[in-house]
Short mmCIF file of C-alpha atoms in Angstrom, two decimals:
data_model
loop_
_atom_site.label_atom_id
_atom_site.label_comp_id
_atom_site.label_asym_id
_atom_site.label_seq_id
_atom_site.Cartn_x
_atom_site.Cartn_y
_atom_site.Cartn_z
CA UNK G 323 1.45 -3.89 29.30
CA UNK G 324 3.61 -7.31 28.72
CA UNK G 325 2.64 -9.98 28.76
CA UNK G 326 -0.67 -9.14 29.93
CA UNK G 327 0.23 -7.62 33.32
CA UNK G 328 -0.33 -4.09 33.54
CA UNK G 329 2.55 -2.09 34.87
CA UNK G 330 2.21 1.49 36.36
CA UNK G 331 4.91 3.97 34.66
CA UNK G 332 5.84 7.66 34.40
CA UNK G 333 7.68 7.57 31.27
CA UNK G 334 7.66 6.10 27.86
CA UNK G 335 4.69 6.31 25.77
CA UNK G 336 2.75 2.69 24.41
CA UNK G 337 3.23 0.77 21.47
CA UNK G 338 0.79 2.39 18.48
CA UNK G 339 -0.12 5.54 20.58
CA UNK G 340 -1.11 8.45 18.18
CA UNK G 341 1.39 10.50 20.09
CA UNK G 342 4.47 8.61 19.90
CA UNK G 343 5.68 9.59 16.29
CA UNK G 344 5.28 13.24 17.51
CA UNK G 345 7.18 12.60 20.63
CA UNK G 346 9.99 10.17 18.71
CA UNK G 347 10.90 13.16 16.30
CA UNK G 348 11.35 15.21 19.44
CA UNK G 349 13.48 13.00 21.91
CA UNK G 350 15.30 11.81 18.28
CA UNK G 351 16.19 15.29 16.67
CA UNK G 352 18.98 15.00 19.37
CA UNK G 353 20.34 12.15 17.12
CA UNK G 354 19.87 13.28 14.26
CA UNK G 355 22.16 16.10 15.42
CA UNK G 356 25.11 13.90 16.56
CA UNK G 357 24.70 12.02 12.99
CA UNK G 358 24.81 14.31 11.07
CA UNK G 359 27.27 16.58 13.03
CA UNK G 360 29.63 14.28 14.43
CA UNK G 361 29.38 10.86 12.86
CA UNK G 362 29.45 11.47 9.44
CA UNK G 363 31.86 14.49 8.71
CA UNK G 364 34.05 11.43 11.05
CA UNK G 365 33.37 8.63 8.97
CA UNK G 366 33.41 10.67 5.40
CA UNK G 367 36.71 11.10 3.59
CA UNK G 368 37.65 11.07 -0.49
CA UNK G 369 35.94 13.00 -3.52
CA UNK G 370 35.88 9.78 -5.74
CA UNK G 371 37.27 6.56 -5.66
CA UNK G 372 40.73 6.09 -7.69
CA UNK G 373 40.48 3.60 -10.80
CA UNK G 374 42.46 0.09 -10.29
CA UNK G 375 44.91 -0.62 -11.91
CA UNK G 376 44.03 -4.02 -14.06
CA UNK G 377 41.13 -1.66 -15.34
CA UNK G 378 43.68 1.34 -16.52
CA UNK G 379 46.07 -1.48 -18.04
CA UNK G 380 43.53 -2.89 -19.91
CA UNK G 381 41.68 -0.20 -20.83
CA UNK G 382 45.07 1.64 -22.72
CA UNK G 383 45.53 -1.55 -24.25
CA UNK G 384 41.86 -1.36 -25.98
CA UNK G 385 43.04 2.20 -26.36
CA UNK G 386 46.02 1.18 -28.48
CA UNK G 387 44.75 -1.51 -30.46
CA UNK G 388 42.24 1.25 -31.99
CA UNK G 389 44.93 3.63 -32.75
CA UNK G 390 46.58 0.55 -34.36
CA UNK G 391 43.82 -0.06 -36.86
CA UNK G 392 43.01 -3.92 -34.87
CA UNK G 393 39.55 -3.29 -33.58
CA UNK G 394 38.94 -7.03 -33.01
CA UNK G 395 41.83 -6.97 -30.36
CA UNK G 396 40.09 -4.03 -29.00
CA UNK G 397 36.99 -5.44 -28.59
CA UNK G 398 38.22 -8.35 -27.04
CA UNK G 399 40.32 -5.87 -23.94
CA UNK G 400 36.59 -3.85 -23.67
CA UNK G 401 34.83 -6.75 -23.39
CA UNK G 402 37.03 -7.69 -20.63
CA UNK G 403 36.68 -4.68 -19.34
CA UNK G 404 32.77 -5.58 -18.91
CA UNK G 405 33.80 -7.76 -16.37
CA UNK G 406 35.99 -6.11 -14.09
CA UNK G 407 36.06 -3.43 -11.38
CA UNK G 408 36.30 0.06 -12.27
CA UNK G 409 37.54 1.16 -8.89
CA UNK G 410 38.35 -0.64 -5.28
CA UNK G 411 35.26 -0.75 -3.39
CA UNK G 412 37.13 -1.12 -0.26
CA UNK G 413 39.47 1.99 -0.99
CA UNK G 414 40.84 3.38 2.27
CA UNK G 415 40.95 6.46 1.56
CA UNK G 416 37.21 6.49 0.35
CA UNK G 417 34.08 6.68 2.90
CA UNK G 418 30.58 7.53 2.90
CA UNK G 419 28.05 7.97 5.32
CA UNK G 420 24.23 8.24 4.83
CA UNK G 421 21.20 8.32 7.44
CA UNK G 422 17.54 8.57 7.66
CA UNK G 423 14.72 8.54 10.34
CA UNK G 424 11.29 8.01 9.88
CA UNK G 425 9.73 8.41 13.59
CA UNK G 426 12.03 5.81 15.59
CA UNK G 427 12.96 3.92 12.75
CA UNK G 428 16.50 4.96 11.34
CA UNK G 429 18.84 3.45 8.29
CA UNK G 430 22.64 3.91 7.52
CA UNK G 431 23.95 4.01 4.51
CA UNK G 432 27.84 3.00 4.77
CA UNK G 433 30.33 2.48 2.41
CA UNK G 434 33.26 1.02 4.42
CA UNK G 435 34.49 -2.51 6.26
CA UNK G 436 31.97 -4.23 8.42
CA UNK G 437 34.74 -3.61 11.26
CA UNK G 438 33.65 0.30 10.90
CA UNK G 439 30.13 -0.33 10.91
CA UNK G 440 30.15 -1.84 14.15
CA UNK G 441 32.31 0.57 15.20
CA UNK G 442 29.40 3.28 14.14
CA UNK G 443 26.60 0.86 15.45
CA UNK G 444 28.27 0.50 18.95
CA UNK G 445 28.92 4.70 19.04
CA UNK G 446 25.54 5.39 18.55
CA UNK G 447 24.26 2.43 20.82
CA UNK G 448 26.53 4.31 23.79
CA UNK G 449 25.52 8.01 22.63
CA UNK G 450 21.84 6.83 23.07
CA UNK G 451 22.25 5.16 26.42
CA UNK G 452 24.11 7.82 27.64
CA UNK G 453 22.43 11.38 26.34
CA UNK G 454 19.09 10.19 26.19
CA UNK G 455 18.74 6.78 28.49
CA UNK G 456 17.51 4.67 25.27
CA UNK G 457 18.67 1.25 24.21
CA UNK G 458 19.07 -0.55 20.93
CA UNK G 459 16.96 -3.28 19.59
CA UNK G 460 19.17 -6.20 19.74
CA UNK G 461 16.92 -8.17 17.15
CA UNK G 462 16.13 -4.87 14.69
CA UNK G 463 19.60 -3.31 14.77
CA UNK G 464 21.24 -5.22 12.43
CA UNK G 465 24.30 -4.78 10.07
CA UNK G 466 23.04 -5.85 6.41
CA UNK G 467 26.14 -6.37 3.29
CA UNK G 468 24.02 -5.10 0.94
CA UNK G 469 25.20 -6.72 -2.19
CA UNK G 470 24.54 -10.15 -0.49
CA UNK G 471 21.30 -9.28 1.51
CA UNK G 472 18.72 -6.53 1.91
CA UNK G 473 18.03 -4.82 4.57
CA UNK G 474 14.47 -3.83 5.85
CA UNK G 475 13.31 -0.04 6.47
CA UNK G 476 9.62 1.36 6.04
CA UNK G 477 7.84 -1.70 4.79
CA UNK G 478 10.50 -2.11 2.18
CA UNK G 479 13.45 -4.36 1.47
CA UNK G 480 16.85 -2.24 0.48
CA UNK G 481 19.61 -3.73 -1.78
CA UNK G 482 22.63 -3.25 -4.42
CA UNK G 483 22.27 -3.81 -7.60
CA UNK G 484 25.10 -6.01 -9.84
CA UNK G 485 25.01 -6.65 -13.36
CA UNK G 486 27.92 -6.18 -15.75
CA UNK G 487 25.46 -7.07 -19.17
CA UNK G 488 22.73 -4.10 -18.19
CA UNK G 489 25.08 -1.72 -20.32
CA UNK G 490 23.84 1.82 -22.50
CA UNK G 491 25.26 3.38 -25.26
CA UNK G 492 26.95 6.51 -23.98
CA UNK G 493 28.48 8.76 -27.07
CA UNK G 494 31.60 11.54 -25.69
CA UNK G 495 34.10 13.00 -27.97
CA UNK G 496 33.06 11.67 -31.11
CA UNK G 497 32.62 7.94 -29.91
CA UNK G 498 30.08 5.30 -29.07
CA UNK G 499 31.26 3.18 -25.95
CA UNK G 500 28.54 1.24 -23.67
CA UNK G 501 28.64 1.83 -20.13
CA UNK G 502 27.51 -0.27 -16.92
CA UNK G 503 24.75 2.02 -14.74
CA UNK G 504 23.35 -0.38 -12.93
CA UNK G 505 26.59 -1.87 -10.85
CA UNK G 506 26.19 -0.26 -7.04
CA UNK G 507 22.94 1.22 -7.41
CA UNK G 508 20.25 1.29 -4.52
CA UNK G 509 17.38 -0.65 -5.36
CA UNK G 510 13.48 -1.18 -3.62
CA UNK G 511 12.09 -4.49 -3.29
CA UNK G 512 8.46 -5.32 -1.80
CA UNK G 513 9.38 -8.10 0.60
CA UNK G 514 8.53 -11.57 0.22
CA UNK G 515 6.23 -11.79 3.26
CA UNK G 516 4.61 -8.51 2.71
CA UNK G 517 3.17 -9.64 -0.61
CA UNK G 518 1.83 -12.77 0.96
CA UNK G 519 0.09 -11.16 4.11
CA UNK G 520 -2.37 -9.47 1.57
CA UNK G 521 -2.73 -12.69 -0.35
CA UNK G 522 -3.93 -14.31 2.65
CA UNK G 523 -5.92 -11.14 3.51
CA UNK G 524 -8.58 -11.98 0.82
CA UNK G 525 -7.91 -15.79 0.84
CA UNK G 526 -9.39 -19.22 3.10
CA UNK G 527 -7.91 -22.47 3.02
CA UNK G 528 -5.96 -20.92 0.27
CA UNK G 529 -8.22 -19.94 -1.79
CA UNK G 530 -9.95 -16.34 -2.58
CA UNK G 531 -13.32 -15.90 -0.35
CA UNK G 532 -16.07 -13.16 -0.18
CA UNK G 533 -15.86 -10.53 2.44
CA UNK G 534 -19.04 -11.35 5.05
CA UNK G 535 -18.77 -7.44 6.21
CA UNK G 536 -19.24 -5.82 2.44
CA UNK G 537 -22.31 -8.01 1.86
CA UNK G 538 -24.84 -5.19 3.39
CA UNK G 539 -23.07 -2.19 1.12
CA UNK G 540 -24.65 -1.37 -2.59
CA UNK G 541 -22.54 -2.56 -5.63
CA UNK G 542 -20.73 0.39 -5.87
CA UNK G 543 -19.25 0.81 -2.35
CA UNK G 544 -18.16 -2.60 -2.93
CA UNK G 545 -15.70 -1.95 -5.56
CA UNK G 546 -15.11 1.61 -4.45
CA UNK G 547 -13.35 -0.37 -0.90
CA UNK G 548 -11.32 -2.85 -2.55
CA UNK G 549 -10.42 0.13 -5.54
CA UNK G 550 -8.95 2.24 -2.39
CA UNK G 551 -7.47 -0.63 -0.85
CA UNK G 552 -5.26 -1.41 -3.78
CA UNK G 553 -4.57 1.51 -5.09
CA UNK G 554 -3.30 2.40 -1.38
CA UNK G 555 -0.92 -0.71 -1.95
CA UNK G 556 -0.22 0.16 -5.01
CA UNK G 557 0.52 3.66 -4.13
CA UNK G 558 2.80 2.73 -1.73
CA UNK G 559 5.19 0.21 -3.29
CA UNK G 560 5.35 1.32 -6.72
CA UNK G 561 9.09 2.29 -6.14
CA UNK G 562 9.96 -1.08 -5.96
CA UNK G 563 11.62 -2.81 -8.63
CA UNK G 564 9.37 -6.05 -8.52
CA UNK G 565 6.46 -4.19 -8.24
CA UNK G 566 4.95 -6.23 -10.83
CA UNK G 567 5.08 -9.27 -8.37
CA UNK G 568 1.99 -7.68 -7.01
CA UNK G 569 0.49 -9.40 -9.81
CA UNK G 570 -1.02 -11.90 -7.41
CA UNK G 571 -2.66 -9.20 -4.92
CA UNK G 572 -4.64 -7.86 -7.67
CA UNK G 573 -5.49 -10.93 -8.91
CA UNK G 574 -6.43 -12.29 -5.26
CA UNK G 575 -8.49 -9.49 -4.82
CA UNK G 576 -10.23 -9.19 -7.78
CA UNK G 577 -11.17 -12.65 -7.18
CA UNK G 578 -12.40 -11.77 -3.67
CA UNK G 579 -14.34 -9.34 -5.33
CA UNK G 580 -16.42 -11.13 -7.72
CA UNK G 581 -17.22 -13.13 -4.83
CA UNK G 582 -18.73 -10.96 -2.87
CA UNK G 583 -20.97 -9.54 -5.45
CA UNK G 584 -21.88 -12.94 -6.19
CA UNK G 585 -22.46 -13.49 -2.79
CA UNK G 586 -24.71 -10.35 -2.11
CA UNK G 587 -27.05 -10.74 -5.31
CA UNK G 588 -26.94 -14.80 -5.14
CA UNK G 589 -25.04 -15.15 -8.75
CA UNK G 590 -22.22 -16.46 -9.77
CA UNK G 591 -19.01 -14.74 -10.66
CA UNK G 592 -18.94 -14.76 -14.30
CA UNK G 593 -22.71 -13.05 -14.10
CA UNK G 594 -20.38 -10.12 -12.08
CA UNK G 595 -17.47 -10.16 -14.26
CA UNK G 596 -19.69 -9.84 -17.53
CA UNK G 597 -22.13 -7.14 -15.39
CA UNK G 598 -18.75 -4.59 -14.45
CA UNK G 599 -16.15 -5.71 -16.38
CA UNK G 600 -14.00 -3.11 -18.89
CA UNK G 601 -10.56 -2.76 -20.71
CA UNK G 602 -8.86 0.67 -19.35
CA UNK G 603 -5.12 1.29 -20.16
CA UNK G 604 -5.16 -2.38 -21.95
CA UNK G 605 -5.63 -4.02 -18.40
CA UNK G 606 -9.29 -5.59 -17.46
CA UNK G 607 -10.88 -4.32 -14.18
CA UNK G 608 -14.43 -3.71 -12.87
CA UNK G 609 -16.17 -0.61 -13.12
CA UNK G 610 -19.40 0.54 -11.57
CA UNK G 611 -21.16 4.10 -12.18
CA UNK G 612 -23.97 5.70 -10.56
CA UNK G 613 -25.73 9.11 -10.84
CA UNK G 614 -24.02 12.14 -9.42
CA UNK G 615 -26.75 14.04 -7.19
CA UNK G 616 -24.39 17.03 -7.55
CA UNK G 617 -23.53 16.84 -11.34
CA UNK G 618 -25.59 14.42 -13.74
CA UNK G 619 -23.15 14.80 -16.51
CA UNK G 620 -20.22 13.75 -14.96
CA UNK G 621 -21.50 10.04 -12.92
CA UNK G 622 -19.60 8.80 -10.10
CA UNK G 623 -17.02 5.73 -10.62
CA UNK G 624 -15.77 3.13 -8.53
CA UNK G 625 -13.46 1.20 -10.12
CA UNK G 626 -10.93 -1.85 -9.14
CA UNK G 627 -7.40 -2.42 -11.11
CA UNK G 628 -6.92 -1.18 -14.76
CA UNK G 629 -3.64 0.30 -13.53
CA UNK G 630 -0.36 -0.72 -14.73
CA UNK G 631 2.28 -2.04 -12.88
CA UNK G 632 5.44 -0.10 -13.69
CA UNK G 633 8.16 1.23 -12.05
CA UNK G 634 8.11 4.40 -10.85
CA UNK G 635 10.75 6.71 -9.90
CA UNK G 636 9.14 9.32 -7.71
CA UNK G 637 6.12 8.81 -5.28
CA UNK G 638 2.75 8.35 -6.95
CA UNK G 639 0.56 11.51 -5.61
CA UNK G 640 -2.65 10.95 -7.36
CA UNK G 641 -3.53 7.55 -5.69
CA UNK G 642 -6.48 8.08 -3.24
CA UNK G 643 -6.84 7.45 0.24
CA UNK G 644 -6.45 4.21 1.85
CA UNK G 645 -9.83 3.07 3.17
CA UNK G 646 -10.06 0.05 5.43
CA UNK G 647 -13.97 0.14 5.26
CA UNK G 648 -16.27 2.15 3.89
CA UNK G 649 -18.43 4.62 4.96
CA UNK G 650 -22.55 3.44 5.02
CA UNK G 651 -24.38 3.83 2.56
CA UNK G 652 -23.83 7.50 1.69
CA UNK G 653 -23.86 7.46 -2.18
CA UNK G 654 -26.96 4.87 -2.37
CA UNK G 655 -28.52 6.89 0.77
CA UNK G 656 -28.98 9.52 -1.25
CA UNK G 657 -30.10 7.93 -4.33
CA UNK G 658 -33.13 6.58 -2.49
CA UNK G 659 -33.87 10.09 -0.20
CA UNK G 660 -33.63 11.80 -4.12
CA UNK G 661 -36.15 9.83 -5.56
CA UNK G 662 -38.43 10.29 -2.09
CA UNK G 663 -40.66 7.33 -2.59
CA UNK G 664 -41.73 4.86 0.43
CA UNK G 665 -40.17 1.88 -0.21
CA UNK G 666 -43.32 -0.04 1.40
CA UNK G 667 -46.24 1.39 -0.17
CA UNK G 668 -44.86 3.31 -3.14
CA UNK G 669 -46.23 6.60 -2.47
CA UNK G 670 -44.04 9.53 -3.89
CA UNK G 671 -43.20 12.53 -1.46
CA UNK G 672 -43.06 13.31 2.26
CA UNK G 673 -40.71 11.07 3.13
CA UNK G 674 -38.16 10.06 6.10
CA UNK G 675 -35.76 7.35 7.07
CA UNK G 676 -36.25 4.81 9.61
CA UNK G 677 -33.22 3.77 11.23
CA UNK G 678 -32.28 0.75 13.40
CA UNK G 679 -29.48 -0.71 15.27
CA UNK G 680 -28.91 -3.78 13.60
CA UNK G 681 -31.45 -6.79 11.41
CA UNK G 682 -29.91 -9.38 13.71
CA UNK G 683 -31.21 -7.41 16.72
CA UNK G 684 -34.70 -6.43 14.78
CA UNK G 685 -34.45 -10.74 14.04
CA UNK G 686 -34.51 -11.28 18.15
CA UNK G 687 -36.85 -9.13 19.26
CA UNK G 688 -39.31 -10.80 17.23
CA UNK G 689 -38.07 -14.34 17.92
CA UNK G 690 -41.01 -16.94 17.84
CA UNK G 691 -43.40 -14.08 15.76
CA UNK G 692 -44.17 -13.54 12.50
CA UNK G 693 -42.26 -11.19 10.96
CA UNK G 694 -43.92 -7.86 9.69
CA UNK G 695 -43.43 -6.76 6.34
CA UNK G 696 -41.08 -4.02 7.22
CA UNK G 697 -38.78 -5.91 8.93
CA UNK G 698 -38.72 -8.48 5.81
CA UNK G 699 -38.17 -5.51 3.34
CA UNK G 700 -35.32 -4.57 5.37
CA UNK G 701 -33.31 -7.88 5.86
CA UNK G 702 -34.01 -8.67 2.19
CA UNK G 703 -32.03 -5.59 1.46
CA UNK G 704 -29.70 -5.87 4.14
CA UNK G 705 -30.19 -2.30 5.05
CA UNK G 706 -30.16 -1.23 8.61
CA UNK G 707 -32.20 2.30 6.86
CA UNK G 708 -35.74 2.59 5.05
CA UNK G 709 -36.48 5.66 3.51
CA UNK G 710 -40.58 5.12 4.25
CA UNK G 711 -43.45 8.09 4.19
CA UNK G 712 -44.87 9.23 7.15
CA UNK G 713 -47.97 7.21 7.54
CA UNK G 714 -46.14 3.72 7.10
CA UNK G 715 -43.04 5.60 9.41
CA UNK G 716 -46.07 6.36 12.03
CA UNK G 717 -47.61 2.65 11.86
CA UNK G 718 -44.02 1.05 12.54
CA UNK G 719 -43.36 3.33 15.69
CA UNK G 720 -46.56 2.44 16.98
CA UNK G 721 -46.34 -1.41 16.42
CA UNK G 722 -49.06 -0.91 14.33
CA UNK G 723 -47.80 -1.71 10.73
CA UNK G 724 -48.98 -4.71 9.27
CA UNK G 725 -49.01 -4.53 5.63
CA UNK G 726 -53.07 -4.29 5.41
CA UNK G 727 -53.69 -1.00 6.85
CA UNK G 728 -51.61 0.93 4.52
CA UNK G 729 -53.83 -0.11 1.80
CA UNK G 730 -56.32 1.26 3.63
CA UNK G 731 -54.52 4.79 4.12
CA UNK G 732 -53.42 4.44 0.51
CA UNK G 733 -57.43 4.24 -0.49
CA UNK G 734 -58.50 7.22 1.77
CA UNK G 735 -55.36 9.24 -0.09
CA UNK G 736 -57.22 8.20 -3.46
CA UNK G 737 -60.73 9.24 -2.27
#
């Protein structure tokens, strides 16, 4: 499909198909194969890169001025040291070539001129073409200096860090010298735009809004959706060094979130704030419990926020799965099938669930009527279930219900 005209084809496989990661890793293990086979033992050379010589001159003269008993002098040629090069970074003799795939996206790592990296780029643009009758991206193939830009790959932005005052105190041989870690190091970033597009996610006119679709879910499948939604975002770019410019996000959706609980129980936001808020791990966030069928000691908790935003340096594991939109009803479902009283006439036991399509279809079918009770009880709870007993669940099937009769089956029950 492009541009809206439908074009019959024997090969390829569409844009977002479940299949086509499956069928990438197969047509792209051949690449993978000349990469790592033939490009990089060609385009890696040198076991370390050889220190310049400014840097060796210098660093004997701080060398000898302690040996001479003048450690001001020698501070002075180390803290010149601080500011230059240990080694060349464009050594000739000194290469190194990295690469990774993730389905049919696929990063290089290369230390080396940009005249070699096109050279690489134009290789594997011809080997492609060629072996497997694929073409580059003009417009996503691009060659990135790392220390001046970053370069984009799985959501995240890639650069080099430089900074000659991040120093540590390193102690070897009997002495206390500081050393630079941070010059040359690969660094995460959560992109710019990235943070914005889930700004404006929860956002109108520029300002947080309610979500219309959570309005008809209980309390706590409210907070349980937005909870997975962040900590899925959360989850994901907590690599990055800036993580804490997610700041916003929470903040954007914990303002969407008060919303919409104001919006469902006609309140205002403070009334929600005060009702769910709580201080875990020194951070505010809302929290809502309910009875756990299963196990009454331990409740079940939906919570939003109250996790820090720190740096970490492996993949967070215990974050729980994204989810886009939750699942109806089931924990408040089966609060109201426990308790097994009709919700219209308050009799306990023998009960079932009435079901229906939607309230704005129940709404049209009696257009121009009065309404019958049921149908009120169910749009004022914005439920599209009624757990009901079987008398009032016979009356409603039959068109029959009207409120008065069930007193009167209520009275024969007493007799």
């Amino acid at each position: 499909m492009e541009d809206w005209q439908y074009h019959e084809t024997y090969s390829g496989t569409p844009q977002g198909g479940v299949v086509s990661p499956l069928l990438a890793n197969i047509v792209l293990h051949e690449l993978d194969e000349y990469v790592l086979h033939t490009l990089i033992p060609l385009y890696t050379r040198g076991k370390a890169r050889k220190t310049t010589l400014q840097y060796r001159a210098t660093a004997y003269q701080a060398y000898k001025f302690t040996k001479q008993g003048q450690p001001k002098r020698a501070a002075e040629e180390r803290k010149k040291l601080r500011t230059m090069s240990y080694s060349d970074p464009m050594e000739s003799d000194y290469r190194r070539l990295r690469y990774v795939r993730y389905a049919d996206d696929f990063i290089l790592g290369f230390i080396g001129s940009r005249t070699e990296a096109e050279e690489i780029k134009s290789k594997i643009g011809n080997w492609l073409t060629e072996n497997l009758g694929l073409t580059l991206s003009s417009e996503k193939t691009v060659i990135t200096n790392a220390h001046q830009d970053r370069a984009r790959f799985v959501g995240y932005e890639i650069g080099v860090i430089t900074g000659d005052k991040m120093e540590v105190r390193t102690a070897l041989g009997g002495f206390q010298y500081k050393r630079r870690t941070l010059n040359g190091q690969i660094q995460l970033y959560v992109p710019e735009d990235v943070r914005l597009k889930w700004v404006n996610n929860y956002c109108e006119n520029g300002k947080p809004t309610h979500r219309s679709t959570y309005l008809r879910y209980s309390d706590f499948e409210i907070i349980h959706a937005y909870g997975c939604e962040w900590r899925g975002i959360l989850g994901y770019y907590n690599l990055a060094a800036n993580v804490h410019s997610l700041r916003q996000v929470e903040w954007t959706m914990m303002s969407s979130l008060t919303a919409t609980l104001s919006g469902k129980h006609k309140s205002s936001r403070s009334k929600m704030r005060a009702k769910y808020e709580r201080t875990v791990n020194g951070k505010k966030c809302l929290v809502c419990e309910v009875p756990n069928p299963n196990n009454p000691e331990k409740p079940l908790r939906a919570f939003m926020g109250g996790i820090p935003l720190k740096i970490r340096k492996k993949p967070s594991l215990d974050v729980d799965r994204l989810v886009w939109e939750p699942k109806y009803g089931r924990v408040e479902l089966t609060q109201r099938l426990l308790a097994d009283t009709c919700e219209l006439c308050g009799i306990v036991g023998n009960t079932e669930v009435h079901h229906i399509n939607s309230i704005k279809e129940l709404k049209q079918r009696y257009k121009g009527k009065e309404l019958p009770k049921w149908v009120i009880t169910m749009s004022e709870r914005n439920r599209n279930t009624l757990v009901v007993c079987l008398d009032c669940h016979d009356l409603i099937h039959t068109g029959k219900y009207d409120g008065k009769k069930v007193q009167k089956v209520m009275a024969s029950r007493m007799i």
